[in-house]
């Protein structure tokens, strides 16, 4: 049986592919502009998927594109569009700084996790650079070696 990792309390969704496909250089916290049915769906355990989603800066405002939030089950008539573009709430100087970095160094912005902070829903986004295939393979090899070393270390401690 495989063990499933439990998410920490307050984390609604986590982008597992972000750290695999990208090297995260810097992270930022942003609020997200949601409708009532979206908030209810997220807090009641609805799925939030970051597959192929990214953050784009348009006219000094950040937007989350292609993020999937399931429809709220108890809203019959006035439900939200599942994959609409959602505005991120950040300071102007933060978005200006990010847009300069994006265009200078050929980087991208990816969503990392969606979580609760006090009573608000926040999105952690990362300034990232794409990994090549050989870099991904090297990371997997390092991960396997570290796993083997930790197993051996645990076995040696138990014998003592």
Coordinates of C-alpha atoms in Angstrom, one line a residue:
X1 CA 0.0 0.0 0.0
X2 CA 1.3 3.4 -0.8
X3 CA 1.1 6.2 1.7
X4 CA -0.7 9.3 0.7
X5 CA 0.7 12.6 1.9
X6 CA -1.8 14.7 3.9
X7 CA -1.8 18.4 3.1
X8 CA -1.2 20.7 6.0
X9 CA -4.4 22.4 7.4
X10 CA -5.5 25.4 5.5
X11 CA -4.0 24.3 2.2
X12 CA -6.7 23.7 -0.4
X13 CA -4.7 22.7 -3.4
X14 CA -1.0 22.2 -4.3
X15 CA 0.6 22.3 -7.7
X16 CA 2.8 19.2 -7.7
X17 CA 4.1 19.7 -11.2
X18 CA 5.4 23.2 -10.6
X19 CA 8.6 22.1 -8.7
X20 CA 9.1 19.2 -11.2
X21 CA 8.8 21.2 -14.4
X22 CA 10.3 24.5 -13.1
X23 CA 13.1 25.9 -11.0
X24 CA 11.4 28.2 -8.6
X25 CA 13.5 31.3 -8.1
X26 CA 11.3 33.5 -5.9
X27 CA 7.8 33.2 -4.4
X28 CA 5.1 35.8 -3.9
X29 CA 1.8 35.8 -2.1
X30 CA -1.3 37.2 -3.8
X31 CA -5.0 37.5 -2.9
X32 CA -7.4 36.1 -5.5
X33 CA -10.7 37.7 -6.6
X34 CA -13.4 35.0 -6.3
X35 CA -17.1 34.8 -6.5
X36 CA -19.2 33.5 -3.6
X37 CA -19.8 30.1 -5.2
X38 CA -16.1 29.7 -5.9
X39 CA -15.3 30.4 -2.3
X40 CA -18.0 28.0 -1.1
X41 CA -16.8 25.3 -3.5
X42 CA -13.1 25.6 -2.3
X43 CA -14.0 25.6 1.4
X44 CA -16.3 22.7 1.1
X45 CA -13.6 20.5 -0.4
X46 CA -14.2 21.1 -4.1
X47 CA -11.4 20.3 -6.5
X48 CA -8.9 23.0 -7.6
X49 CA -6.6 22.0 -10.4
X50 CA -3.6 23.9 -11.6
X51 CA -3.0 21.8 -14.8
X52 CA -1.7 24.1 -17.5
X53 CA -2.4 27.2 -15.4
X54 CA -0.2 30.2 -15.3
X55 CA -0.1 33.8 -14.2
X56 CA 0.0 36.6 -16.8
X57 CA 0.5 40.3 -16.2
X58 CA -1.8 42.5 -18.4
X59 CA -1.8 46.3 -17.9
X60 CA 0.0 46.1 -14.6
X61 CA -2.5 43.6 -13.2
X62 CA -1.9 39.9 -12.6
X63 CA -4.4 37.3 -13.8
X64 CA -4.6 33.6 -13.1
X65 CA -5.4 31.8 -16.3
X66 CA -6.7 28.2 -16.8
X67 CA -7.2 27.4 -13.2
X68 CA -10.1 24.9 -12.7
X69 CA -12.4 25.3 -9.7
X70 CA -15.4 22.8 -9.5
X71 CA -18.9 24.2 -9.5
X72 CA -20.6 24.5 -6.1
X73 CA -23.0 21.6 -5.7
X74 CA -25.7 23.5 -3.9
X75 CA -25.9 26.5 -6.3
X76 CA -28.4 25.7 -8.9
X77 CA -28.8 28.7 -11.1
X78 CA -26.1 31.2 -10.3
X79 CA -22.9 29.1 -10.5
X80 CA -19.6 30.2 -11.8
X81 CA -17.6 29.3 -14.9
X82 CA -15.1 26.7 -13.9
X83 CA -12.0 27.9 -15.9
X84 CA -12.5 31.6 -16.1
X85 CA -9.6 34.1 -15.8
X86 CA -9.3 35.3 -12.2
X87 CA -7.7 38.5 -11.1
X88 CA -4.9 38.4 -8.5
X89 CA -4.7 41.1 -5.9
X90 CA -1.1 42.5 -5.6
X91 CA 0.5 45.9 -5.1
X92 CA 1.3 47.8 -8.3
X93 CA 5.0 47.9 -7.5
X94 CA 5.0 44.1 -7.1
X95 CA 3.4 43.6 -10.5
X96 CA 5.8 46.1 -12.1
X97 CA 8.8 44.4 -10.5
X98 CA 7.5 41.0 -11.7
X99 CA 6.8 42.2 -15.3
X100 CA 10.3 43.6 -15.5
X101 CA 11.8 40.3 -14.4
X102 CA 9.6 38.3 -16.7
X103 CA 10.7 40.2 -19.8
X104 CA 14.3 40.6 -19.0
X105 CA 15.2 37.0 -18.1
X106 CA 12.6 35.0 -20.0
X107 CA 10.9 33.6 -16.9
X108 CA 7.3 32.6 -16.1
X109 CA 4.9 32.8 -13.2
X110 CA 3.3 29.6 -12.0
X111 CA 0.8 29.0 -9.2
X112 CA 2.2 26.9 -6.4
X113 CA -0.5 26.5 -3.8
X114 CA -3.9 27.8 -2.8
X115 CA -4.3 28.2 1.0
X116 CA -6.2 30.0 3.7
X117 CA -4.6 32.8 5.7
X118 CA -6.9 34.0 8.5
X119 CA -10.3 34.1 6.8
X120 CA -8.9 34.9 3.3
X121 CA -7.9 32.6 0.4
X122 CA -4.4 33.3 -0.9
X123 CA -2.4 32.0 -3.8
X124 CA 1.3 31.5 -3.7
X125 CA 2.9 32.1 -7.1
X126 CA 6.5 31.5 -8.1
X127 CA 8.8 33.2 -10.5
X128 CA 10.2 30.2 -12.3
X129 CA 12.5 29.1 -15.0
X130 CA 11.7 26.0 -17.1
X131 CA 13.8 22.9 -16.6
X132 CA 15.3 20.9 -19.4
X133 CA 14.7 17.1 -19.6
X134 CA 18.2 16.3 -18.4
X135 CA 17.7 18.5 -15.4
X136 CA 14.5 16.7 -14.5
X137 CA 16.3 13.4 -14.8
X138 CA 19.1 14.6 -12.6
X139 CA 16.7 15.8 -9.9
X140 CA 15.0 12.4 -9.9
X141 CA 18.4 10.6 -9.5
X142 CA 19.3 12.9 -6.6
X143 CA 15.9 12.2 -5.0
X144 CA 16.4 8.5 -5.3
X145 CA 19.9 8.6 -3.8
X146 CA 18.6 10.7 -0.9
X147 CA 15.8 8.3 -0.3
X148 CA 18.2 5.3 -0.2
X149 CA 20.6 7.1 2.2
X150 CA 17.7 7.9 4.5
X151 CA 16.6 4.3 4.5
X152 CA 20.1 3.1 5.3
X153 CA 20.5 5.7 8.0
X154 CA 17.2 4.7 9.7
X155 CA 18.1 1.0 9.6
X156 CA 21.5 1.7 11.2
X157 CA 19.8 3.7 14.0
X158 CA 17.3 1.0 14.7
X159 CA 20.1 -1.7 15.1
X160 CA 22.0 0.5 17.6

